[in-house]
Amino acid sequence: MSMHRVLTTLCCTLTAVLATACSAAPPTEPVRPAAVPTKPVQPAATTLRTHDGPVRGAAHDGYRTFEGIPYAAPPVGRLRWAPPRRAAPWSAVRDATRPASACPQPSGEVPGGSTDEDCLHLNVTTPDDARPAHPRPVIVWLHGGGFTTGAGSSYDAHRMATRGDVVVVTVNYRLGALGFLAHGGLPGSGTFGLADQQAALRWVRAEIGAFGGDAHNVTLAGESAGGYSVCAQLASPAATGLFDRAIIESGPCAGRPDRPFAPSSIPLSTARAAGADLAAKVGCGSAHNTLACLRRVDVSRLLAAQATDQQPAHTTPLLPSDPATAIAAGHFHHVPVLLGNNHDEGNGWAAGIVQAGHPVTPDTWPDVAATFFPAPGQAKAIVREYPVRRTDGGPVFGAVVGDADFACPTARTDSLLAAQVPVWRYEFADEHAPPLTPGRPPFPLGAPHASELPYLFDLGGRTRDLTAAQHRLADTMIDYWTRFARTADPNGPSSPHWSRRTVLSLAPDHIVPTRTAQHRHHCAFWNAFG
């Protein structure tokens, strides 16, 4: 396997691995406004009625969960590669005490993968005392995973719901070729997964009131591919009126397809070429009716044939232009935004390539740089800007990936958005963040891609291994995120002040605003390459 293939594969699977490698902590005590009840509080109902039918959830200590609720019809048969349709209603009480199937994907975050196309479901976590009469802010979470892997059910949101006093919705959406196939004459080409996200948001506007959520205060949030999905929804005319604030974690809107580590979008023409290649691989390239043939292909065969990289297509009705272009032109939904990146985003990929048998040394560094940055003159400039002077050059390669694909595009996204809407920007900088993958890395990873997630969610149902200081940081981050969802301002009386003109550095016992993040990350150098 080539070096490029090894690292690109790691790019798509890193976020998926964390769900089984990261761990979870016991729930914290919820923070709620003080009140003296005038009568005993009745237990919260676990059976609720939606417009589609009644659902029965599960009661926990201080919160309730409703899992596996369909927000759209199963995209099977003629609905494979069709815009999402409304789910069929039901009359009997639907069991919502366990998650439904993840969308089709290879093995990784989902043990053994999934081939079940009946996957357009969502999960709701709500504080125990949330009621329609006193609705809570809503956070809709879009998972990462390179648009290839992931599931909403991997993100246990009970700490965010109870401490932040918010309703959290986690969403499954179509992935891989099933979510982003493009073909001439196929409505929705290249954007079916994004259309699913919009269908989930429409469900939230219509139904979340029954769960104690405020349908008029919805924050769309996500990480990595999920964060870039938020960018796409900001730029999508079809998402008008579907959300009121946005949170973008390590998925900057300025991502580019020529830098293969961060998510991005591609032109429809490029997506159609990839679709034609897929059709040929599964034996449908010369069929009289290519789409009919593709709809008969077994899911496992499609998964085996799809490209490692997946991106949504722009120059489409749902996404008329690349999100960065749309935002620069002011053609986006003007809502407040909280966004950021991690201090050492690229270290996970750098460690993976070293462990795969490709050390980064002064001798190999020019070839490594040229492999991933092949534009004329670019690799030589990178080697000069980021010199490798020792046999262990992994952290240098990690810094290049982190700066080029995350830190500097995040700074660019910040500047584009802040010219027109309120923006709060952070940098997660816990250099001792729990490792995301098993085993001993070849060098300390610091705060790599996705390492902030265990501070917000319990991942994979495992016990987190956080220090007392890290637990305090997790609480503070949840406070910031949920206050932003409540009021569009993350600041509160007990946390360090977060100015819109600075980057808030988030580390245990060291939460400080800084103006130096962009300079640390060589952004002037990367801006010179466009």
Short mmCIF file of C-alpha atoms in Angstrom, two decimals:
data_model
loop_
_atom_site.label_atom_id
_atom_site.label_comp_id
_atom_site.label_asym_id
_atom_site.label_seq_id
_atom_site.Cartn_x
_atom_site.Cartn_y
_atom_site.Cartn_z
CA MET A 1 0.00 0.00 0.00
CA SER A 2 1.36 3.44 -0.94
CA MET A 3 2.15 6.05 1.67
CA HIS A 4 -0.65 8.26 0.32
CA ARG A 5 -3.18 5.41 0.55
CA VAL A 6 -2.11 4.54 4.11
CA LEU A 7 -2.48 8.09 5.36
CA THR A 8 -5.70 8.81 3.49
CA THR A 9 -7.23 5.68 5.00
CA LEU A 10 -6.18 6.86 8.44
CA CYS A 11 -7.81 10.22 7.65
CA CYS A 12 -11.18 8.55 7.13
CA THR A 13 -11.02 6.16 10.05
CA LEU A 14 -9.47 8.18 12.88
CA THR A 15 -12.71 9.68 14.13
CA ALA A 16 -14.45 6.31 13.91
CA VAL A 17 -11.77 4.61 15.99
CA LEU A 18 -12.18 7.06 18.85
CA ALA A 19 -15.69 5.86 19.62
CA THR A 20 -14.36 2.50 20.73
CA ALA A 21 -11.03 3.78 22.06
CA CYS A 22 -12.25 6.79 24.04
CA SER A 23 -14.09 6.47 27.28
CA ALA A 24 -16.86 8.00 29.30
CA ALA A 25 -17.28 9.51 32.75
CA PRO A 26 -20.03 9.31 35.34
CA PRO A 27 -22.68 11.96 34.82
CA THR A 28 -22.15 15.26 36.57
CA GLU A 29 -24.81 16.98 38.60
CA PRO A 30 -27.06 19.11 36.40
CA VAL A 31 -26.92 22.88 36.67
CA ARG A 32 -30.48 24.25 36.78
CA PRO A 33 -32.02 27.52 37.89
CA ALA A 34 -32.89 27.49 41.54
CA ALA A 35 -36.61 27.21 42.20
CA VAL A 36 -38.95 26.32 45.02
CA PRO A 37 -41.68 24.05 43.66
CA THR A 38 -45.18 24.82 44.81
CA LYS A 39 -46.19 21.18 44.46
CA PRO A 40 -44.39 17.85 44.10
CA VAL A 41 -42.78 17.41 40.71
CA GLN A 42 -44.35 14.56 38.78
CA PRO A 43 -42.08 11.99 37.13
CA ALA A 44 -41.31 12.84 33.51
CA ALA A 45 -43.24 10.86 30.94
CA THR A 46 -41.31 8.28 28.98
CA THR A 47 -44.08 7.81 26.42
CA LEU A 48 -44.59 10.83 24.19
CA ARG A 49 -46.62 11.45 21.07
CA THR A 50 -45.08 12.75 17.85
CA HIS A 51 -47.02 13.58 14.71
CA ASP A 52 -45.94 10.21 13.29
CA GLY A 53 -46.95 8.20 16.36
CA PRO A 54 -46.20 7.55 20.05
CA VAL A 55 -42.70 6.63 21.25
CA ARG A 56 -41.59 5.09 24.55
CA GLY A 57 -38.16 6.07 25.81
CA ALA A 58 -36.07 5.20 28.84
CA ALA A 59 -35.78 7.02 32.17
CA HIS A 60 -32.35 7.49 33.75
CA ASP A 61 -30.97 9.40 36.72
CA GLY A 62 -31.89 12.96 35.84
CA TYR A 63 -32.55 12.53 32.14
CA ARG A 64 -34.53 10.60 29.55
CA THR A 65 -33.49 9.11 26.21
CA PHE A 66 -35.55 8.37 23.11
CA GLU A 67 -33.50 6.43 20.59
CA GLY A 68 -33.97 5.12 17.09
CA ILE A 69 -36.80 7.47 16.08
CA PRO A 70 -37.27 7.56 12.29
CA TYR A 71 -37.17 11.04 10.80
CA ALA A 72 -37.48 9.84 7.19
CA ALA A 73 -38.55 6.77 5.26
CA PRO A 74 -36.01 3.97 4.74
CA PRO A 75 -33.96 4.91 1.64
CA VAL A 76 -34.27 1.47 0.04
CA GLY A 77 -35.37 0.21 -3.36
CA ARG A 78 -36.48 3.14 -5.50
CA LEU A 79 -35.62 5.48 -2.60
CA ARG A 80 -31.93 4.52 -2.71
CA TRP A 81 -30.31 7.74 -3.97
CA ALA A 82 -33.50 9.73 -3.65
CA PRO A 83 -34.18 12.78 -1.48
CA PRO A 84 -35.47 11.77 1.97
CA ARG A 85 -39.22 11.15 2.19
CA ARG A 86 -41.43 11.41 5.25
CA ALA A 87 -41.51 8.36 7.49
CA ALA A 88 -44.68 6.28 7.48
CA PRO A 89 -46.80 6.97 10.59
CA TRP A 90 -47.49 4.31 13.21
CA SER A 91 -50.29 3.81 15.73
CA ALA A 92 -48.87 1.41 18.34
CA VAL A 93 -46.31 2.73 20.83
CA ARG A 94 -42.88 2.50 19.25
CA ASP A 95 -40.01 1.22 21.40
CA ALA A 96 -37.40 3.98 21.59
CA THR A 97 -35.22 2.51 24.33
CA ARG A 98 -32.34 1.43 22.09
CA PRO A 99 -30.61 2.87 19.02
CA ALA A 100 -31.46 1.74 15.51
CA SER A 101 -28.95 0.55 12.94
CA ALA A 102 -26.13 2.77 11.83
CA CYS A 103 -26.07 3.74 8.17
CA PRO A 104 -24.08 1.40 5.89
CA GLN A 105 -20.35 1.65 6.49
CA PRO A 106 -17.24 -0.51 6.81
CA SER A 107 -16.15 -1.93 10.13
CA GLY A 108 -14.71 0.60 12.56
CA GLU A 109 -16.76 2.71 14.92
CA VAL A 110 -19.60 0.25 14.36
CA PRO A 111 -18.25 -3.24 15.18
CA GLY A 112 -18.54 -5.29 12.01
CA GLY A 113 -19.82 -2.26 10.10
CA SER A 114 -23.38 -1.99 8.85
CA THR A 115 -25.27 -2.90 5.68
CA ASP A 116 -28.72 -1.78 6.89
CA GLU A 117 -30.09 1.01 4.70
CA ASP A 118 -33.05 1.53 7.06
CA CYS A 119 -30.95 3.94 9.08
CA LEU A 120 -32.46 7.43 8.95
CA HIS A 121 -33.08 7.67 12.68
CA LEU A 122 -32.20 10.09 15.44
CA ASN A 123 -31.81 10.02 19.21
CA VAL A 124 -33.09 12.55 21.75
CA THR A 125 -31.61 13.14 25.22
CA THR A 126 -33.60 15.49 27.43
CA PRO A 127 -33.33 16.65 31.04
CA ASP A 128 -35.80 14.87 33.27
CA ASP A 129 -37.71 18.04 34.07
CA ALA A 130 -37.92 19.39 30.50
CA ARG A 131 -41.56 20.04 29.61
CA PRO A 132 -43.34 21.59 26.63
CA ALA A 133 -44.48 24.44 28.88
CA HIS A 134 -40.86 25.38 29.69
CA PRO A 135 -38.84 24.30 26.64
CA ARG A 136 -35.06 23.97 26.67
CA PRO A 137 -32.59 25.02 23.94
CA VAL A 138 -31.88 22.28 21.40
CA ILE A 139 -28.49 21.13 20.10
CA VAL A 140 -28.55 18.94 16.98
CA TRP A 141 -25.29 16.99 16.67
CA LEU A 142 -23.86 15.75 13.35
CA HIS A 143 -21.18 13.09 13.80
CA GLY A 144 -17.82 13.00 12.05
CA GLY A 145 -16.12 10.13 10.28
CA GLY A 146 -14.99 11.39 6.88
CA PHE A 147 -18.53 11.15 5.45
CA THR A 148 -17.85 7.39 5.46
CA THR A 149 -18.31 6.14 9.03
CA GLY A 150 -20.05 7.12 12.26
CA ALA A 151 -23.40 7.01 14.03
CA GLY A 152 -25.39 9.38 16.18
CA SER A 153 -25.74 6.70 18.85
CA SER A 154 -21.95 6.74 19.47
CA TYR A 155 -22.38 10.09 21.25
CA ASP A 156 -23.98 9.75 24.68
CA ALA A 157 -25.11 13.31 25.41
CA HIS A 158 -26.49 12.95 28.93
CA ARG A 159 -23.80 15.11 30.57
CA MET A 160 -24.41 17.93 28.11
CA ALA A 161 -28.18 17.61 28.57
CA THR A 162 -28.15 17.57 32.36
CA ARG A 163 -25.35 20.00 33.14
CA GLY A 164 -26.27 22.40 30.36
CA ASP A 165 -30.04 21.96 30.75
CA VAL A 166 -30.52 21.46 27.01
CA VAL A 167 -32.14 18.89 24.72
CA VAL A 168 -29.61 17.10 22.50
CA VAL A 169 -30.46 15.33 19.23
CA THR A 170 -27.89 13.07 17.54
CA VAL A 171 -28.47 12.12 13.92
CA ASN A 172 -27.69 9.33 11.47
CA TYR A 173 -27.33 10.40 7.84
CA ARG A 174 -26.41 8.47 4.70
CA LEU A 175 -22.68 7.92 4.25
CA GLY A 176 -20.21 6.90 1.59
CA ALA A 177 -21.47 6.20 -1.90
CA LEU A 178 -25.01 5.78 -0.59
CA GLY A 179 -24.92 9.32 0.74
CA PHE A 180 -22.90 11.14 -1.90
CA LEU A 181 -23.14 9.32 -5.25
CA ALA A 182 -23.48 11.68 -8.19
CA HIS A 183 -24.83 10.66 -11.59
CA GLY A 184 -26.19 12.62 -14.52
CA GLY A 185 -29.95 13.03 -14.39
CA LEU A 186 -30.18 11.96 -10.72
CA PRO A 187 -31.89 14.65 -8.59
CA GLY A 188 -29.94 15.27 -5.40
CA SER A 189 -26.65 14.03 -6.87
CA GLY A 190 -23.79 14.27 -4.44
CA THR A 191 -25.80 15.65 -1.52
CA PHE A 192 -28.14 12.94 -0.22
CA GLY A 193 -26.41 12.87 3.17
CA LEU A 194 -26.77 16.65 3.49
CA ALA A 195 -30.45 16.37 2.49
CA ASP A 196 -30.90 13.82 5.29
CA GLN A 197 -29.49 16.31 7.78
CA GLN A 198 -32.01 18.89 6.62
CA ALA A 199 -34.83 16.36 6.97
CA ALA A 200 -33.70 15.75 10.56
CA LEU A 201 -33.72 19.50 11.21
CA ARG A 202 -37.24 19.76 9.82
CA TRP A 203 -38.25 16.93 12.16
CA VAL A 204 -36.73 18.85 15.07
CA ARG A 205 -38.65 22.02 14.22
CA ALA A 206 -41.89 20.03 14.05
CA GLU A 207 -41.49 17.50 16.86
CA ILE A 208 -38.97 18.56 19.50
CA GLY A 209 -41.54 20.49 21.52
CA ALA A 210 -43.06 17.20 22.70
CA PHE A 211 -39.67 16.31 24.23
CA GLY A 212 -39.35 19.61 26.08
CA GLY A 213 -37.19 21.27 23.44
CA ASP A 214 -37.55 24.78 22.08
CA ALA A 215 -38.23 24.48 18.36
CA HIS A 216 -37.37 28.17 17.98
CA ASN A 217 -33.90 27.84 19.52
CA VAL A 218 -31.95 25.18 17.59
CA THR A 219 -28.16 25.03 17.41
CA LEU A 220 -26.64 22.89 14.64
CA ALA A 221 -23.31 21.43 15.77
CA GLY A 222 -20.78 18.90 14.51
CA GLU A 223 -17.15 17.80 14.45
CA SER A 224 -14.84 17.01 11.51
CA ALA A 225 -17.14 15.87 8.66
CA GLY A 226 -20.01 16.86 10.94
CA GLY A 227 -18.47 20.30 11.39
CA TYR A 228 -18.05 20.68 7.64
CA SER A 229 -21.67 19.60 7.28
CA VAL A 230 -22.58 22.60 9.43
CA CYS A 231 -20.61 24.75 6.97
CA ALA A 232 -22.55 23.22 4.10
CA GLN A 233 -25.87 23.88 5.82
CA LEU A 234 -24.82 27.48 6.47
CA ALA A 235 -24.30 27.83 2.71
CA SER A 236 -27.36 25.82 1.59
CA PRO A 237 -30.44 27.81 0.55
CA ALA A 238 -32.53 24.72 1.35
CA ALA A 239 -31.57 25.02 5.03
CA THR A 240 -33.18 28.45 5.40
CA GLY A 241 -34.96 28.70 8.74
CA LEU A 242 -33.86 25.30 10.02
CA PHE A 243 -31.41 26.43 12.75
CA ASP A 244 -30.56 29.50 14.78
CA ARG A 245 -26.88 29.07 15.74
CA ALA A 246 -23.95 26.97 14.59
CA ILE A 247 -21.02 25.15 16.26
CA ILE A 248 -18.15 23.97 14.03
CA GLU A 249 -15.47 21.75 15.60
CA SER A 250 -12.41 20.85 13.50
CA GLY A 251 -14.34 21.07 10.24
CA PRO A 252 -13.40 24.49 8.84
CA CYS A 253 -15.50 25.85 6.00
CA ALA A 254 -12.31 26.66 4.06
CA GLY A 255 -11.38 22.98 3.59
CA ARG A 256 -9.98 22.09 0.17
CA PRO A 257 -10.00 18.78 -1.74
CA ASP A 258 -6.31 19.16 -2.61
CA ARG A 259 -5.52 18.82 1.11
CA PRO A 260 -6.84 15.34 1.91
CA PHE A 261 -7.01 15.37 5.69
CA ALA A 262 -9.77 17.86 6.48
CA PRO A 263 -13.27 17.48 5.01
CA SER A 264 -14.21 19.51 1.95
CA SER A 265 -16.64 19.60 -0.94
CA ILE A 266 -15.96 18.87 -4.61
CA PRO A 267 -17.48 20.14 -7.86
CA LEU A 268 -20.42 18.15 -9.21
CA SER A 269 -18.39 17.25 -12.30
CA THR A 270 -15.74 15.59 -10.11
CA ALA A 271 -18.42 13.77 -8.11
CA ARG A 272 -20.04 12.49 -11.31
CA ALA A 273 -16.70 11.12 -12.50
CA ALA A 274 -16.36 9.25 -9.19
CA GLY A 275 -19.92 7.96 -9.61
CA ALA A 276 -19.14 6.64 -13.07
CA ASP A 277 -16.07 4.89 -11.69
CA LEU A 278 -18.17 3.26 -8.96
CA ALA A 279 -20.76 2.10 -11.50
CA ALA A 280 -18.03 0.48 -13.60
CA LYS A 281 -16.52 -1.27 -10.57
CA VAL A 282 -19.83 -2.94 -9.64
CA GLY A 283 -20.69 -3.94 -13.19
CA CYS A 284 -23.24 -1.24 -14.00
CA GLY A 285 -21.14 1.04 -16.18
CA SER A 286 -22.48 -0.34 -19.46
CA ALA A 287 -25.99 -1.20 -18.25
CA HIS A 288 -28.94 0.10 -20.27
CA ASN A 289 -30.26 1.78 -17.10
CA THR A 290 -27.28 2.49 -14.89
CA LEU A 291 -29.29 3.73 -11.90
CA ALA A 292 -31.67 0.77 -11.95
CA CYS A 293 -28.63 -1.51 -12.02
CA LEU A 294 -26.96 0.33 -9.15
CA ARG A 295 -30.11 0.12 -7.05
CA ARG A 296 -29.97 -3.66 -7.34
CA VAL A 297 -26.35 -3.95 -6.19
CA ASP A 298 -25.86 -5.43 -2.73
CA VAL A 299 -24.81 -2.92 -0.07
CA SER A 300 -21.66 -4.82 0.87
CA ARG A 301 -20.51 -4.73 -2.76
CA LEU A 302 -21.06 -0.98 -2.92
CA LEU A 303 -19.06 -0.49 0.27
CA ALA A 304 -16.18 -2.55 -1.10
CA ALA A 305 -16.14 -0.55 -4.35
CA GLN A 306 -16.56 2.98 -3.01
CA ALA A 307 -13.60 5.33 -2.78
CA THR A 308 -11.88 5.84 0.56
CA ASP A 309 -12.50 9.58 0.36
CA GLN A 310 -16.05 10.91 0.27
CA GLN A 311 -17.13 14.54 -0.07
CA PRO A 312 -20.43 16.27 -0.73
CA ALA A 313 -20.78 17.92 -4.13
CA HIS A 314 -21.21 21.62 -4.73
CA THR A 315 -22.53 23.33 -7.85
CA THR A 316 -25.78 21.55 -7.00
CA PRO A 317 -29.28 22.78 -6.08
CA LEU A 318 -28.72 21.99 -2.40
CA LEU A 319 -25.17 23.41 -2.32
CA PRO A 320 -24.85 25.96 -5.16
CA SER A 321 -21.22 26.80 -4.41
CA ASP A 322 -18.34 25.72 -2.24
CA PRO A 323 -19.06 26.84 1.37
CA ALA A 324 -15.93 29.01 1.58
CA THR A 325 -16.90 30.80 -1.63
CA ALA A 326 -20.47 31.27 -0.46
CA ILE A 327 -19.40 32.63 2.93
CA ALA A 328 -16.87 35.01 1.36
CA ALA A 329 -19.66 36.38 -0.84
CA GLY A 330 -22.04 36.73 2.11
CA HIS A 331 -24.35 34.05 0.74
CA PHE A 332 -24.94 32.12 3.95
CA HIS A 333 -27.37 32.01 6.84
CA HIS A 334 -26.44 34.84 9.16
CA VAL A 335 -26.48 33.14 12.56
CA PRO A 336 -23.98 33.33 15.46
CA VAL A 337 -21.14 30.81 15.21
CA LEU A 338 -18.84 29.11 17.73
CA LEU A 339 -15.92 27.39 16.00
CA GLY A 340 -12.46 26.11 16.67
CA ASN A 341 -9.79 23.49 16.23
CA ASN A 342 -7.38 21.45 18.32
CA HIS A 343 -3.79 22.50 18.90
CA ASP A 344 -2.24 19.32 17.46
CA GLU A 345 -4.84 18.24 14.87
CA GLY A 346 -2.37 16.50 12.58
CA ASN A 347 -0.46 14.41 15.10
CA GLY A 348 -2.79 11.42 14.92
CA TRP A 349 -2.24 11.03 11.19
CA ALA A 350 1.48 11.61 11.50
CA ALA A 351 1.72 8.94 14.20
CA GLY A 352 -0.30 6.56 12.04
CA ILE A 353 2.00 6.94 9.07
CA VAL A 354 5.09 6.42 11.24
CA GLN A 355 3.58 3.31 12.82
CA ALA A 356 2.68 2.01 9.36
CA GLY A 357 6.39 1.82 8.60
CA HIS A 358 7.07 5.20 7.03
CA PRO A 359 9.35 7.16 9.39
CA VAL A 360 9.76 10.88 8.85
CA THR A 361 13.47 11.72 8.91
CA PRO A 362 15.64 14.44 7.36
CA ASP A 363 16.22 12.06 4.42
CA THR A 364 12.57 11.03 3.86
CA TRP A 365 10.93 14.36 4.68
CA PRO A 366 11.20 15.89 1.16
CA ASP A 367 9.48 12.85 -0.37
CA VAL A 368 6.76 12.81 2.30
CA ALA A 369 6.04 16.49 1.75
CA ALA A 370 5.95 16.04 -2.02
CA THR A 371 3.53 13.11 -1.70
CA PHE A 372 0.89 15.13 0.07
CA PHE A 373 1.62 18.62 -1.27
CA PRO A 374 2.51 17.99 -4.91
CA ALA A 375 1.94 21.53 -6.26
CA PRO A 376 5.08 22.86 -7.95
CA GLY A 377 7.47 24.34 -5.44
CA GLN A 378 5.19 23.70 -2.48
CA ALA A 379 7.02 20.73 -0.99
CA LYS A 380 10.38 22.50 -1.06
CA ALA A 381 8.85 25.53 0.66
CA ILE A 382 7.28 23.29 3.32
CA VAL A 383 10.61 21.58 4.03
CA ARG A 384 12.21 25.00 4.52
CA GLU A 385 9.37 26.32 6.71
CA TYR A 386 9.08 23.12 8.77
CA PRO A 387 12.59 21.62 8.90
CA VAL A 388 13.13 18.08 10.19
CA ARG A 389 16.45 17.95 12.00
CA ARG A 390 16.11 14.71 13.93
CA THR A 391 15.21 11.13 13.09
CA ASP A 392 11.83 11.60 14.76
CA GLY A 393 10.13 14.06 12.45
CA GLY A 394 6.60 12.84 13.12
CA PRO A 395 5.59 15.92 15.13
CA VAL A 396 6.83 18.16 12.32
CA PHE A 397 4.68 16.33 9.80
CA GLY A 398 1.80 16.55 12.27
CA ALA A 399 2.27 20.31 12.52
CA VAL A 400 2.13 20.63 8.72
CA VAL A 401 -1.13 18.68 8.53
CA GLY A 402 -2.62 20.55 11.47
CA ASP A 403 -1.67 23.98 10.17
CA ALA A 404 -2.53 23.42 6.51
CA ASP A 405 -5.80 21.57 6.98
CA PHE A 406 -7.23 22.80 10.27
CA ALA A 407 -5.70 25.71 12.20
CA CYS A 408 -5.21 28.08 9.27
CA PRO A 409 -8.46 27.21 7.46
CA THR A 410 -10.22 27.74 10.80
CA ALA A 411 -8.61 31.16 11.09
CA ARG A 412 -9.73 31.89 7.52
CA THR A 413 -13.27 30.73 8.30
CA ASP A 414 -13.28 32.91 11.40
CA SER A 415 -12.30 36.01 9.42
CA LEU A 416 -14.88 35.36 6.70
CA LEU A 417 -17.73 34.79 9.14
CA ALA A 418 -16.78 37.48 11.66
CA ALA A 419 -17.11 40.16 9.00
CA GLN A 420 -20.87 39.55 9.04
CA VAL A 421 -21.97 37.56 12.12
CA PRO A 422 -20.90 37.16 15.78
CA VAL A 423 -18.17 34.51 16.04
CA TRP A 424 -16.47 32.94 19.06
CA ARG A 425 -13.31 30.95 18.33
CA TYR A 426 -11.49 28.44 20.54
CA GLU A 427 -8.41 26.24 20.43
CA PHE A 428 -8.54 23.01 22.43
CA ALA A 429 -5.04 22.71 23.88
CA ASP A 430 -4.94 19.97 26.51
CA GLU A 431 -1.51 18.49 25.77
CA HIS A 432 -2.37 15.50 27.98
CA ALA A 433 -5.75 14.70 26.43
CA PRO A 434 -6.63 10.99 26.70
CA PRO A 435 -5.39 9.02 23.67
CA LEU A 436 -8.00 8.33 21.01
CA THR A 437 -6.56 5.05 19.80
CA PRO A 438 -5.21 2.00 21.66
CA GLY A 439 -1.50 1.31 21.92
CA ARG A 440 1.49 3.52 22.52
CA PRO A 441 2.01 6.25 19.91
CA PRO A 442 5.53 6.86 18.54
CA PHE A 443 5.55 10.37 20.03
CA PRO A 444 3.30 12.39 22.38
CA LEU A 445 0.17 13.40 20.48
CA GLY A 446 -0.84 16.45 22.52
CA ALA A 447 -4.35 17.54 21.52
CA PRO A 448 -4.94 15.76 18.19
CA HIS A 449 -8.00 15.63 15.95
CA ALA A 450 -11.21 14.76 17.81
CA SER A 451 -9.56 14.78 21.25
CA GLU A 452 -12.04 17.39 22.52
CA LEU A 453 -15.01 15.07 22.03
CA PRO A 454 -14.69 13.08 25.30
CA TYR A 455 -14.93 16.39 27.14
CA LEU A 456 -18.41 16.95 25.65
CA PHE A 457 -19.82 13.43 25.23
CA ASP A 458 -19.45 9.93 26.58
CA LEU A 459 -18.18 7.97 23.59
CA GLY A 460 -18.82 4.32 23.00
CA GLY A 461 -20.21 3.74 26.49
CA ARG A 462 -16.80 3.39 28.12
CA THR A 463 -15.46 4.99 31.29
CA ARG A 464 -13.35 8.07 30.64
CA ASP A 465 -9.93 8.42 32.19
CA LEU A 466 -9.80 12.12 33.02
CA THR A 467 -7.97 13.83 35.83
CA ALA A 468 -9.82 16.12 38.21
CA ALA A 469 -8.52 19.12 36.25
CA GLN A 470 -9.70 17.60 32.99
CA HIS A 471 -13.14 17.00 34.48
CA ARG A 472 -13.28 20.69 35.38
CA LEU A 473 -12.31 21.56 31.82
CA ALA A 474 -15.05 19.27 30.49
CA ASP A 475 -17.62 20.99 32.68
CA THR A 476 -16.41 24.41 31.57
CA MET A 477 -16.59 23.46 27.90
CA ILE A 478 -20.13 22.13 28.30
CA ASP A 479 -21.03 25.37 30.06
CA TYR A 480 -19.63 27.45 27.19
CA TRP A 481 -21.25 25.35 24.48
CA THR A 482 -24.69 25.22 26.10
CA ARG A 483 -24.74 28.91 27.09
CA PHE A 484 -23.99 29.69 23.46
CA ALA A 485 -26.93 27.47 22.47
CA ARG A 486 -29.15 29.26 24.97
CA THR A 487 -28.26 32.91 24.34
CA ALA A 488 -25.77 33.06 21.40
CA ASP A 489 -23.10 34.15 23.92
CA PRO A 490 -20.92 31.52 25.67
CA ASN A 491 -19.94 33.79 28.55
CA GLY A 492 -21.19 33.29 32.09
CA PRO A 493 -20.46 34.60 35.57
CA SER A 494 -18.11 31.81 36.68
CA SER A 495 -15.97 31.14 33.57
CA PRO A 496 -13.09 33.15 32.08
CA HIS A 497 -14.43 35.80 29.71
CA TRP A 498 -14.42 34.78 26.04
CA SER A 499 -13.93 37.76 23.76
CA ARG A 500 -15.00 37.65 20.14
CA ARG A 501 -11.72 39.31 19.19
CA THR A 502 -9.49 36.60 20.64
CA VAL A 503 -9.01 32.84 20.52
CA LEU A 504 -9.93 31.11 23.77
CA SER A 505 -7.29 28.49 24.62
CA LEU A 506 -8.88 25.55 26.45
CA ALA A 507 -6.58 23.53 28.71
CA PRO A 508 -6.98 22.20 32.28
CA ASP A 509 -6.67 25.06 34.79
CA HIS A 510 -5.45 27.31 31.96
CA ILE A 511 -8.42 28.75 30.08
CA VAL A 512 -7.17 32.02 28.67
CA PRO A 513 -7.86 34.28 25.70
CA THR A 514 -4.92 34.63 23.33
CA ARG A 515 -4.12 36.55 20.19
CA THR A 516 -1.19 34.35 19.18
CA ALA A 517 -2.81 31.18 17.80
CA GLN A 518 -2.64 32.25 14.17
CA HIS A 519 1.03 33.20 14.45
CA ARG A 520 1.91 29.88 16.08
CA HIS A 521 0.41 28.06 13.13
CA HIS A 522 2.35 29.60 10.21
CA CYS A 523 -0.84 30.90 8.62
CA ALA A 524 0.91 33.59 6.60
CA PHE A 525 2.92 30.80 4.97
CA TRP A 526 -0.18 28.78 4.07
CA ASN A 527 -2.10 31.81 2.91
CA ALA A 528 0.61 32.33 0.30
CA PHE A 529 -0.51 29.04 -1.29
CA GLY A 530 -4.12 30.19 -1.53
#
